[in-house]
Coordinates of C-alpha atoms and ligand atoms in Angstrom, one line a residue:
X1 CA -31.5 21.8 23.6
X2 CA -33.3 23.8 26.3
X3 CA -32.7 22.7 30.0
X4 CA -36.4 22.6 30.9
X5 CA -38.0 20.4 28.1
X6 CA -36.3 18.0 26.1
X7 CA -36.6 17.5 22.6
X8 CA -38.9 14.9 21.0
X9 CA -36.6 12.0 19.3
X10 CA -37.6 9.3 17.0
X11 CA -35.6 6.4 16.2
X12 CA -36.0 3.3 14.2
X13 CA -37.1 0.1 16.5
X14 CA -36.2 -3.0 15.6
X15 CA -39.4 -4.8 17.2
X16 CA -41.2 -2.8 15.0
X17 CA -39.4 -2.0 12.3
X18 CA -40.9 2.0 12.7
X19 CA -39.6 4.7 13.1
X20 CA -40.7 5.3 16.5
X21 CA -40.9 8.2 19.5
X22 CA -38.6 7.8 22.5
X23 CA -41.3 7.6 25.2
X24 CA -38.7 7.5 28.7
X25 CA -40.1 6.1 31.3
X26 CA -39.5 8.7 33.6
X27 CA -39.7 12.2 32.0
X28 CA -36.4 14.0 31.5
X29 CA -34.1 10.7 31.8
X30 CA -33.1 8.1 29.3
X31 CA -31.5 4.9 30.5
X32 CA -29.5 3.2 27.0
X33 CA -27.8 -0.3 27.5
X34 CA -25.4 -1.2 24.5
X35 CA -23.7 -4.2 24.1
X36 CA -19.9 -4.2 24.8
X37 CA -17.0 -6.1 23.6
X38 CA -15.9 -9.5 24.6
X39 CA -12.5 -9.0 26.0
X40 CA -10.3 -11.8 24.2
X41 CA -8.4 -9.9 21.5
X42 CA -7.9 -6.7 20.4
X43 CA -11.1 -5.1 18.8
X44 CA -11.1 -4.0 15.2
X45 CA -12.9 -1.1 13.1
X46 CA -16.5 -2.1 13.1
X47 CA -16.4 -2.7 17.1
X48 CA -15.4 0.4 16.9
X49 CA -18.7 1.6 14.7
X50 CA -20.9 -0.3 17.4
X51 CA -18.7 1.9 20.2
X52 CA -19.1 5.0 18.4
X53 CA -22.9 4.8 17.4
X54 CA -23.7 4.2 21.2
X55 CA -21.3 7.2 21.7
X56 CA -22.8 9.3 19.3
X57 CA -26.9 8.2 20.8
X58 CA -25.3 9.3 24.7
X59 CA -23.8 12.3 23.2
X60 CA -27.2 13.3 21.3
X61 CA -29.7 12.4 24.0
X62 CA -27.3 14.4 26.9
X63 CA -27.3 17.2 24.3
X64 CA -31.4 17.1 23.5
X65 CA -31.3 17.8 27.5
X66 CA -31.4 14.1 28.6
X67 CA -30.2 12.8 32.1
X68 CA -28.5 9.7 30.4
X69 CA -27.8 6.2 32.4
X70 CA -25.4 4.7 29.6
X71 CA -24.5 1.1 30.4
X72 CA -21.8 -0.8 28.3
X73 CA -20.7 -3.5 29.6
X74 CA -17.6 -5.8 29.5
X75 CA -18.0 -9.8 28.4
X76 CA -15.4 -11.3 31.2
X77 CA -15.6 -14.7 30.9
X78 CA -16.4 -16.6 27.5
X79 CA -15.1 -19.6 25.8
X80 CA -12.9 -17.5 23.8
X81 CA -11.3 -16.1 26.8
X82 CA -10.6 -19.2 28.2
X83 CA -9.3 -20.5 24.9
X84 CA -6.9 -17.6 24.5
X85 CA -5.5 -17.9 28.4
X86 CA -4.6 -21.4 27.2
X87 CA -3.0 -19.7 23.8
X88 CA -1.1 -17.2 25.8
X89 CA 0.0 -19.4 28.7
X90 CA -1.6 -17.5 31.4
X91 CA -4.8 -17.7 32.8
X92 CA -8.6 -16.0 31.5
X93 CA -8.9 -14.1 33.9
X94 CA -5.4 -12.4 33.3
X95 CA -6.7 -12.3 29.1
X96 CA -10.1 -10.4 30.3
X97 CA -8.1 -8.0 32.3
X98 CA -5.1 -7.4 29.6
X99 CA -8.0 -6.9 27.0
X100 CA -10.5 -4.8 28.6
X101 CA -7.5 -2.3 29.2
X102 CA -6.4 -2.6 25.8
X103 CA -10.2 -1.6 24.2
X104 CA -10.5 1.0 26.9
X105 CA -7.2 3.0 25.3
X106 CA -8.6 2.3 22.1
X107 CA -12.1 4.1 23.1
X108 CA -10.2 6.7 25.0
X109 CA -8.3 7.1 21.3
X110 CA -11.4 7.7 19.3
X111 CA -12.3 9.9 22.0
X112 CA -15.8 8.3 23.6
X113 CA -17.2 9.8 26.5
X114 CA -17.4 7.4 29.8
X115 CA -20.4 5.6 30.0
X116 CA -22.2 6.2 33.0
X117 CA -21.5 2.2 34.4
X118 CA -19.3 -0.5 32.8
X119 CA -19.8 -3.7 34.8
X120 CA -18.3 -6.8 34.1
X121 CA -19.4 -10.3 34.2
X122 CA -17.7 -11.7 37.2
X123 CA -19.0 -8.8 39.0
X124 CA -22.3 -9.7 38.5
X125 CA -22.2 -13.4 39.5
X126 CA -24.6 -13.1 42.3
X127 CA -27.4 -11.2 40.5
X128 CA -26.9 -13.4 37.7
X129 CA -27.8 -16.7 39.5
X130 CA -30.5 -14.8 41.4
X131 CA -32.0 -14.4 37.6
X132 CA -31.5 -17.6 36.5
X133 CA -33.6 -19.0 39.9
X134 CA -36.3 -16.4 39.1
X135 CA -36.5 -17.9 35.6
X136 CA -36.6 -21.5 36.9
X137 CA -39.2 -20.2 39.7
X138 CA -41.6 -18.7 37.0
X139 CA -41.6 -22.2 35.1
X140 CA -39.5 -21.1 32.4
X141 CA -36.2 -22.9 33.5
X142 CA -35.0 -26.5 33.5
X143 CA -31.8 -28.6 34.7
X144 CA -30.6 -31.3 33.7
X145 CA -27.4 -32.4 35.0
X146 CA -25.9 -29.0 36.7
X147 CA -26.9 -27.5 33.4
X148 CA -29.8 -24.9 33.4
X149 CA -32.0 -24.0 30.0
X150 CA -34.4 -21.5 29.2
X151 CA -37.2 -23.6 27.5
X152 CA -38.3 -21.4 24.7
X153 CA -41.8 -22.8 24.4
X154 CA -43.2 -21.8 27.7
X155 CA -42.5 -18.1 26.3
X156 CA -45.0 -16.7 24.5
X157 CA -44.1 -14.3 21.7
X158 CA -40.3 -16.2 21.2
X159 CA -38.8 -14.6 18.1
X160 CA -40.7 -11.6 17.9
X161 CA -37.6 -9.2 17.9
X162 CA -36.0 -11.4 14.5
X163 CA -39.2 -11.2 13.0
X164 CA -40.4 -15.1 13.7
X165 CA -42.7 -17.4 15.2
X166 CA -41.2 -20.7 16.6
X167 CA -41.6 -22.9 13.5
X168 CA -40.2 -20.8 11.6
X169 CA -36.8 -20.5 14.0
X170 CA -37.0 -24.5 14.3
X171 CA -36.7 -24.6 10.4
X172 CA -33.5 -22.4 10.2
X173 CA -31.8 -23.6 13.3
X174 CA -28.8 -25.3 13.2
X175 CA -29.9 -28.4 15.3
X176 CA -27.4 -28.9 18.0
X177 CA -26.4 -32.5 18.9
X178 CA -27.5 -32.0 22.7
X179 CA -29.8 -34.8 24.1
X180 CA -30.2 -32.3 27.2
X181 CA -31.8 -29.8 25.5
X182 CA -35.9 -30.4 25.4
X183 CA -36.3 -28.1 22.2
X184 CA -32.9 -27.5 20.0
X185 CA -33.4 -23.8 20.5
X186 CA -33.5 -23.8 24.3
X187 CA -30.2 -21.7 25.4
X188 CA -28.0 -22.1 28.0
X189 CA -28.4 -19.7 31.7
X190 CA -25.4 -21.8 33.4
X191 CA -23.4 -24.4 32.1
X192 CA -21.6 -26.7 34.2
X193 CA -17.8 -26.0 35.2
X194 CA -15.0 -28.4 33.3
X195 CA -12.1 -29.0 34.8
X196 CA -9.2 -25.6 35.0
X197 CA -12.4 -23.0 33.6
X198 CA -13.6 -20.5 35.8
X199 CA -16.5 -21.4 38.0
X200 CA -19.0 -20.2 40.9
X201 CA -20.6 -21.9 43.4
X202 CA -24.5 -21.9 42.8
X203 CA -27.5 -24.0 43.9
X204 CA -27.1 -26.2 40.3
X205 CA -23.4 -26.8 41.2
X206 CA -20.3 -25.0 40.3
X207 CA -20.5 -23.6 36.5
X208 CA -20.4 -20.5 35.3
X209 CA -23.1 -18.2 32.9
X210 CA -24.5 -18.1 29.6
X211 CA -23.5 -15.6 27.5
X212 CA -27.3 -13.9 27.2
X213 CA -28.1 -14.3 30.6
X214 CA -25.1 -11.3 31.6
X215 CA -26.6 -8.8 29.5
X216 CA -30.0 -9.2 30.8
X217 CA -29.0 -9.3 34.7
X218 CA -26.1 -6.6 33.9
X219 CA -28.9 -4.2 32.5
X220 CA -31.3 -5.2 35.3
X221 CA -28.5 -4.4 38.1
X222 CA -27.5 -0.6 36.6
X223 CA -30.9 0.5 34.9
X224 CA -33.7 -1.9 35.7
X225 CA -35.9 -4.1 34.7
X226 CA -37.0 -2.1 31.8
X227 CA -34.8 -0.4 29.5
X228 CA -35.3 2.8 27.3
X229 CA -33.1 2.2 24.3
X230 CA -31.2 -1.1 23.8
X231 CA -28.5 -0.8 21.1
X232 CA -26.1 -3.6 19.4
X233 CA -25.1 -4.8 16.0
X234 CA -27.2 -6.3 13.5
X235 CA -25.6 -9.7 15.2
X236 CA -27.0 -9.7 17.8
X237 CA -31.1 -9.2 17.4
X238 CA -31.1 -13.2 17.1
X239 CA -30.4 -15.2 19.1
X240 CA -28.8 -12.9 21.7
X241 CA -31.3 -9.7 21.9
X242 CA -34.2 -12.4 21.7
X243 CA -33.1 -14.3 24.1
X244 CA -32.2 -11.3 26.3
X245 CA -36.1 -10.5 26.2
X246 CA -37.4 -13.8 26.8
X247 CA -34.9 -14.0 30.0
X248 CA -35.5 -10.4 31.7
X249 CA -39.4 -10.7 30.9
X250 CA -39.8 -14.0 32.7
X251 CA -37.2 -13.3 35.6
X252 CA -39.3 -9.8 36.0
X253 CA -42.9 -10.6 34.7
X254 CA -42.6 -7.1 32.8
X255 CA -43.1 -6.1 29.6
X256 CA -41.6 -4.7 27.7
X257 CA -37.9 -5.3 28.9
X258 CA -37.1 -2.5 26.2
X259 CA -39.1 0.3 24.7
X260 CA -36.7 0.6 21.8
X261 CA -34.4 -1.7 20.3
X262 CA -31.7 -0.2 17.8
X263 CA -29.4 -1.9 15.8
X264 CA -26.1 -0.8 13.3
X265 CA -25.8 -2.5 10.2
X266 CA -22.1 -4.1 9.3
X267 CA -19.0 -2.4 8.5
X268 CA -18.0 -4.6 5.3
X269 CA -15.0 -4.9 3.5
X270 CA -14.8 -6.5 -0.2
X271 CA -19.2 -6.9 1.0
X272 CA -18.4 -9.3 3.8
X273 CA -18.8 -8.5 7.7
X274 CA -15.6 -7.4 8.9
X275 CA -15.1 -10.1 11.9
X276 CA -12.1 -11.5 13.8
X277 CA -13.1 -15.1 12.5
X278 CA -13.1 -14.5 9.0
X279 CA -9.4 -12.9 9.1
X280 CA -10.4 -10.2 7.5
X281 CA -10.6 -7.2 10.0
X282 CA -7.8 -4.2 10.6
X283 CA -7.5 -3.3 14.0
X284 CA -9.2 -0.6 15.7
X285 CA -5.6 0.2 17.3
X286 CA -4.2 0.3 13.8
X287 CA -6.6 2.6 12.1
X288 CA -6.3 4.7 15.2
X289 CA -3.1 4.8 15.8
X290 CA -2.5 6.2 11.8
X291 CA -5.7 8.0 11.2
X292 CA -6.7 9.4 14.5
X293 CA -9.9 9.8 16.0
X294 CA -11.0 12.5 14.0
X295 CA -11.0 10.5 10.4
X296 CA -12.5 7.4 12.7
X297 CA -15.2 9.1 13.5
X298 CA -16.2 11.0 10.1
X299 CA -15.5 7.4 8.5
X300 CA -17.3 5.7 10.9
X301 CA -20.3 8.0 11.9
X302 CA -20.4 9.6 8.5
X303 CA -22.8 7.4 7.0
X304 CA -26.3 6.4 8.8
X305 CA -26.1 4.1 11.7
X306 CA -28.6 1.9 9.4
X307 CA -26.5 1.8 6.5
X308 CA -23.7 -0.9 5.8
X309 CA -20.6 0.7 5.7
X310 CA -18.3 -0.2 3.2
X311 CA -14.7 0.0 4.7
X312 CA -12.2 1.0 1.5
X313 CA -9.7 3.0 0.3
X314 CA -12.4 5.9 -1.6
X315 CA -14.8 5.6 1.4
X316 CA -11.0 6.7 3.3
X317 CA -10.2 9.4 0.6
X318 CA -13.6 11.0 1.0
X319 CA -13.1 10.9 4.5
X320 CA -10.0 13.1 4.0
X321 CA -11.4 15.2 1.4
X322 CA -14.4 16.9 3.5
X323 CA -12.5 16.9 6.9
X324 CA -10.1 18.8 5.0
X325 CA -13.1 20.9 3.6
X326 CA -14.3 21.6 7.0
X327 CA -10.8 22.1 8.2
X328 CA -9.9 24.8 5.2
X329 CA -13.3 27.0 6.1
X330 CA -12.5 26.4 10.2
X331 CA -9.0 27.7 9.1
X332 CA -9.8 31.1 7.0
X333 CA -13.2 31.6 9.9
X334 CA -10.4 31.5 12.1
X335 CA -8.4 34.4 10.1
X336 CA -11.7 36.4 9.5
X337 CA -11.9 36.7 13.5
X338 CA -8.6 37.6 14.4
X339 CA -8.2 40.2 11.2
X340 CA -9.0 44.2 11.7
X341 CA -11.4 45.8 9.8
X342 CA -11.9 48.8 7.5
X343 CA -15.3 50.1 6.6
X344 CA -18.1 47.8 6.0
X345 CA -19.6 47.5 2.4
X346 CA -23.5 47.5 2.9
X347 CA -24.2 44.9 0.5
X348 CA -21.0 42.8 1.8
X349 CA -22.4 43.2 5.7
X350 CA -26.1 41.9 4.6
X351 CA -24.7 39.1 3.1
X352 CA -23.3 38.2 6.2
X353 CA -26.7 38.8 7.9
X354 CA -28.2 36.7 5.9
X355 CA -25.4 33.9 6.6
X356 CA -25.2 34.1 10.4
X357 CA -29.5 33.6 10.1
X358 CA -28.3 30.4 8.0
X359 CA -26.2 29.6 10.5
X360 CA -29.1 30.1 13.3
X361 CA -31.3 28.1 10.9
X362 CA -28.7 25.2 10.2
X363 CA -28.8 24.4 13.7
X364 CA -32.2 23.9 14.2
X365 CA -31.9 21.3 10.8
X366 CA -28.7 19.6 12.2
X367 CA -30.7 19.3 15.4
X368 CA -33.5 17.6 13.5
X369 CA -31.6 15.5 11.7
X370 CA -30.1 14.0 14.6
X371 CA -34.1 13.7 16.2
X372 CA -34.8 11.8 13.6
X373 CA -33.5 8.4 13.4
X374 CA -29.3 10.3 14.0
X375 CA -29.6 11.1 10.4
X376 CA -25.4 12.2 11.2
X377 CA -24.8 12.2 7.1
X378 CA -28.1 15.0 6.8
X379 CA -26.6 16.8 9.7
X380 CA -23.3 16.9 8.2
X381 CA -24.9 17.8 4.7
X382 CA -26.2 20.9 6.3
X383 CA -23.1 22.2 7.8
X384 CA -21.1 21.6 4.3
X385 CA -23.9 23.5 2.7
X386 CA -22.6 26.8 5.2
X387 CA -19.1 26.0 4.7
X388 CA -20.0 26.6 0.4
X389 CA -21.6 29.8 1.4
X390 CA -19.3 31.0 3.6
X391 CA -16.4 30.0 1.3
X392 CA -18.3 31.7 -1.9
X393 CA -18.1 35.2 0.5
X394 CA -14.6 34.5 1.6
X395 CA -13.6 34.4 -1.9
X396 CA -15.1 38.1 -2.6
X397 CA -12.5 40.5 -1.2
X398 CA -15.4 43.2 -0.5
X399 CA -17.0 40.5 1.5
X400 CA -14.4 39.1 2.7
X401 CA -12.8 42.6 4.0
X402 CA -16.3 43.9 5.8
X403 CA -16.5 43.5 9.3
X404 CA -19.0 41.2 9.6
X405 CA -17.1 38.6 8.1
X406 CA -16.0 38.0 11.5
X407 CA -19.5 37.8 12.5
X408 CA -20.1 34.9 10.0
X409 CA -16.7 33.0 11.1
X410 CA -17.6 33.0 14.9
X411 CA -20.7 31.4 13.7
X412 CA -20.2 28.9 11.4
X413 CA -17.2 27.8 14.1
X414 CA -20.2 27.5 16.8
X415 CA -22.1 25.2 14.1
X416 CA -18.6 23.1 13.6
X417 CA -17.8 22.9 17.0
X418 CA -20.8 22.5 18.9
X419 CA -23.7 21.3 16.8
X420 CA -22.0 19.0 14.9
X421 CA -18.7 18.3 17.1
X422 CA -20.9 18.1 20.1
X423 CA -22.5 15.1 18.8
X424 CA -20.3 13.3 16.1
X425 CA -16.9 14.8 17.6
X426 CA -15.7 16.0 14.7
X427 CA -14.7 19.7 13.7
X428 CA -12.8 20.7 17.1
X429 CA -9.5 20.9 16.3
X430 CA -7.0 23.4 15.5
X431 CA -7.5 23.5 11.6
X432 CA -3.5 24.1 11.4
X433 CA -2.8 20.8 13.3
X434 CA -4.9 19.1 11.5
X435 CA -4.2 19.8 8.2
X436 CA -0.8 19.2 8.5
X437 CA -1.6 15.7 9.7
X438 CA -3.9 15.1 6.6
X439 CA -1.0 16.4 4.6
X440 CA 1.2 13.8 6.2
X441 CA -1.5 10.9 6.5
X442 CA -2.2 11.5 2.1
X443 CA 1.8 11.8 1.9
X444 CA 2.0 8.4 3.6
X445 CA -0.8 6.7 2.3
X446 CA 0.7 7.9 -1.8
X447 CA 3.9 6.4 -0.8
X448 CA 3.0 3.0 0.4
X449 CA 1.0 3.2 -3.1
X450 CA 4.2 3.7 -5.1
X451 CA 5.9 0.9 -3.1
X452 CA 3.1 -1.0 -4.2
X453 CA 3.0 -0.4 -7.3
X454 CA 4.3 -3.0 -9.8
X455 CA 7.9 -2.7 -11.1
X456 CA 8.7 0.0 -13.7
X457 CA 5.8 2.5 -12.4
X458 CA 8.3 4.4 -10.6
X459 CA 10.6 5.1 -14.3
X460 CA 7.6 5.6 -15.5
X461 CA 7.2 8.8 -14.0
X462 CA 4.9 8.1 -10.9
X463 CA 6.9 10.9 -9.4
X464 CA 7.9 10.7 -5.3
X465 CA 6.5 12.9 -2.5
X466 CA 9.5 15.4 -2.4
X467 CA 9.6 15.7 -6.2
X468 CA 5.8 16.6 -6.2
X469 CA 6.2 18.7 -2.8
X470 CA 8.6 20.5 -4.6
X471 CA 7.8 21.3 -8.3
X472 CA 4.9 22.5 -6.3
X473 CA 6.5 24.8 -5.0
X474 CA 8.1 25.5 -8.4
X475 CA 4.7 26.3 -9.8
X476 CA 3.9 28.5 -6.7
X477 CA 6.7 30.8 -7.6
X478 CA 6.5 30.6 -10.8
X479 CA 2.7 32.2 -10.2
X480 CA 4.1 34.6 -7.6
X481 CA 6.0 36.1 -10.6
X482 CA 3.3 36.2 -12.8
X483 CA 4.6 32.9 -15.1
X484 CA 1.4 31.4 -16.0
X485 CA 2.3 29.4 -18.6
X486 CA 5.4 27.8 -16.5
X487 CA 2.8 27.6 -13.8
X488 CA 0.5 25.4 -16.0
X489 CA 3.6 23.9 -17.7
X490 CA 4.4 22.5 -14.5
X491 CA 0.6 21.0 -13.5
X492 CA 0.6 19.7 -16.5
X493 CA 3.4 17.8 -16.3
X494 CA 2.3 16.5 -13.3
X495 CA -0.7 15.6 -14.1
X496 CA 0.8 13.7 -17.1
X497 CA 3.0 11.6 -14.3
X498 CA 0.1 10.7 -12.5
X499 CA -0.1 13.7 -10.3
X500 CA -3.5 15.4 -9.7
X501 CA -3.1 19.4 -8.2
X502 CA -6.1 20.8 -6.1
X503 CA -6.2 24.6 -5.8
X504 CA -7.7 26.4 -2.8
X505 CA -7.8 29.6 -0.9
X506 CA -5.3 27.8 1.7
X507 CA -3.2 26.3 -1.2
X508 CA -2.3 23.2 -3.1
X509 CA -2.9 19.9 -2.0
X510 CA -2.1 16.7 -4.4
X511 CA -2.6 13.1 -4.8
X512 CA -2.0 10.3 -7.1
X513 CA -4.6 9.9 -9.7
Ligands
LIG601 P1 -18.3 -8.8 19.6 O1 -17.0 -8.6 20.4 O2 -18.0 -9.6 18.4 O3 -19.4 -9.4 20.5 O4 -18.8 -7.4 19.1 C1 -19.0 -6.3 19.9 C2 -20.0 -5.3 19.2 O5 -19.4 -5.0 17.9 C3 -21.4 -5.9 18.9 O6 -22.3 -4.9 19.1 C4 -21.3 -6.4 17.5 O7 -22.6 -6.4 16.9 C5 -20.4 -5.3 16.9 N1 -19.8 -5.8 15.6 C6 -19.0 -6.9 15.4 N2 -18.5 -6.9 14.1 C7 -19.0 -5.8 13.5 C8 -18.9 -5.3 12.2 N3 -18.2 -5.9 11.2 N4 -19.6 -4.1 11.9 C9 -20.3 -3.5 12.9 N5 -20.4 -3.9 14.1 C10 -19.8 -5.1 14.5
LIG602 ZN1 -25.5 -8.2 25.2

């Protein structure tokens, strides 16, 4: 965190399959390339992981004192594009533009920082064909017919990112019926132009590029030919990220193209991939739009990068349940710094010594967890482990009324909101705000439940929003006056329709069992 040094970070590579130490090429900066969308269609929730785990990595290697080049780029021109400018009735180059504004409001919703460049394909034509000649110049390109192929064989070491040697790939591949191709796992650098697609002049004719070649010249054109840390899904280390290294280390005769290759794991729903093909996906726009980007990102960057993430409705509810944790201690911290004080109780102010040297301690652990391998869910551990503490002294009236309460609040808001919210982006709200928006999001959610629900559930007791809202706040003056047992009576009851009641220092908050 200090200006003059950074910190030491370690993160899983790919290649390796190690844990390994970020060694940047030049001291004090860190160049990361990650893999952007393809711009046909609106992107759903685990594009949105892969956008927020290469937000989270810039945010984390700024904040370890990092001078960051962050490069995500835009896939402009793809067979998908062109298919959907026929679909629409306009033209692909009209779908790219449409679509890259449409993801851009959705990253700008889950609040992601600006990457440092964003280039698109089609501005990167000229350095792309300048690639693909290197390639053909160092003897690792062929044409046939206006088409040009990277010939995997004259590239030693092919497959070593997926784990594979060449016979192994040959054996799994899905032979392609393509008498051009020498070896059925020789890819694509141009590909001819058919009649009404986008095309560019270029010494092999008019055509247009193959999907690896952009990332490699892309990268190449904003960072160079070598690359820090290289992040996409789990998708893409084969064929694209192989093929990426096989392309920039013959065009450039370097090596290593990059020093560390990281990769997320899948966001799953009912254990398969959630993906635009399988129909099975909810919109990024959606989730956004209902959820916000503070649930988004504690969904999302919640659990490990390396983890699959398994998209339903509990992994939602315990979403809601610790923001509203954090949100409850961010909200009485917030009262502890505002109150006046009497005396201070001298067992009550070293407790809160001892707290606001947790708090001091707690960052250094948060900090390490994110050095090592952006361990978010161990970071995020360690701040709920404060907000118990702190809660356990709130709860104490002597504690709780001893000046140094406020000391402890100011604190453990400092841990929220920089340590943890300076990385994951979680924890800076106004707690008021916010918790009336979970209120309204669990309201919502219990409701479209009930509507769900099969006939008769409803005369069966399952009791509606207002009706709970309001014996609630039956039972709240029924305690007011001291009516216990009419206070329990009306839990009870509740609980017996379905209802389930949770008690805290900031009130009572329900939902259906
Ligand atoms: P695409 O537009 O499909 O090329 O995907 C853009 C980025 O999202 C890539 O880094 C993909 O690996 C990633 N991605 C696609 N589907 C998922 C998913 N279900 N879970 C996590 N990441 C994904
Ligand atoms: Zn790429």
């Amino acid at each position: 965190m200090s200006k003059s040094a950074p910190r030491e970070i370690w993160l899983t590579n790919t290649l390796s399959g190690k844990r390994e130490k970020l060694e940047p090429q030049v001291a004090d900066k860190l160049s990361l390339y990650s893999c952007g969308p393809t711009v046909y269609n609106l992107i759903h929730i685990g594009n949105l992981r892969s956008g927020l785990v290469a937000d989270m990595m810039f945010r984390y290697f700024k904040r370890a004192g990092y001078e960051v080049n962050y490069v995500r780029n835009y896939t402009d021109v793809d067979d998908k594009i062109i298919q959907r400018g026929h679909d629409e009735g306009s033209s692909p180059e009209a779908v790219a533009k449409k679509y890259t504004q449409e993801v851009e409001k959705d990253y700008a919703l889950a609040g992601m920082l600006e990457p440092t460049h964003k280039p698109k394909v089609t501005e990167t034509i000229p350095e792309i064909i300048a690639m693909i000649g290197d390639i053909i110049q160092a003897g690792q390109g062929y044409v046939v017919d206006g088409e040009v192929f990277f010939g995997v064989d004259k590239f030693p070491g092919y497959g070593k990112l997926a784990g594979r040697d060449l016979d192994d790939l040959m054996a799994g591949a899905r032979v392609e019926i393509n008498d051009k191709k020498r070896n059925p796992l020789d890819f694509s650098l141009w590909k001819p132009a058919k009649p009404g697609e986008p095309a560019w002049d270029s010494p092999w004719g008019k055509g247009r590029p193959g999907w690896h070649i952009e990332c490699s010249a892309m990268s190449a054109k904003w960072i160079g030919t070598q690359i820090d840390v290289h992040h996409g899904g789990e998708d893409l280390v084969f064929p694209h990220h192989e093929n990426e290294i096989a392309q920039s280390e013959a065009a450039s005769g370097k090596k290593p193209f990059v020093r560390h290759w990281v990769h997320h794991r899948f966001l799953n729903i009912n254990k398969q991939k959630m993906s635009k093909s399988l129909g099975n996906f909810m919109l990024a726009r959606d989730f956004l739009g209902r959820y916000g980007a503070e649930v988004s990102r504690q969904l999302l960057l919640g659990v490990h990068y390396r983890t699959i993430l398994d998209f339903t409705d509990e992994a939602l509810e315990q979403s809601f349940d610790s923001l509203e944790r954090l949100y409850q201690a961010k909200k009485l911290a917030r009262a502890a710094l505002g109150r006046k004080y009497g005396m201070g109780d001298a067992m009550a102010e070293s407790a809160w010594g001892e707290f606001a040297a947790s708090c001091q301690k707690a960052r250094k652990e948060i900090d390490d967890h994110f050095a090592a391998d952006l361990n978010a869910p161990g970071a995020l551990a360690v701040l709920f482990t404060l907000v118990r503490t702190f809660n356990r002294l709130m709860q104490e009236p002597r504690s709780a009324g001893s000046p140094s309460a406020a000391l402890g609040a100011g604190e453990l808001i400092r841990v929220m909101e920089e340590d943890i919210g300076g990385v994951l982006g979680v924890g800076r709200l106004d707690p008021d705000k916010f918790l009336a928006d979970l209120s309204r999001m669990r309201a919502e959610r219990a409701q479209e439940r009930m509507a769900a629900a099969p006939a008769g559930a409803g005369s069966a007791g399952l009791p509606g929003a207002e009706e709970v809202e309001k014996l609630i706040a039956d039972r709240k003056a029924a305690r007011a006056a001291k009516d216990f047992a009419g206070a329990d009576r009306i839990r009870d009851e509740l609980a017996a329709r379905g209802v389930i009641l949770k008690d805290s220092a900031q009130g009572t908050t329900w939902s259906y069992r």
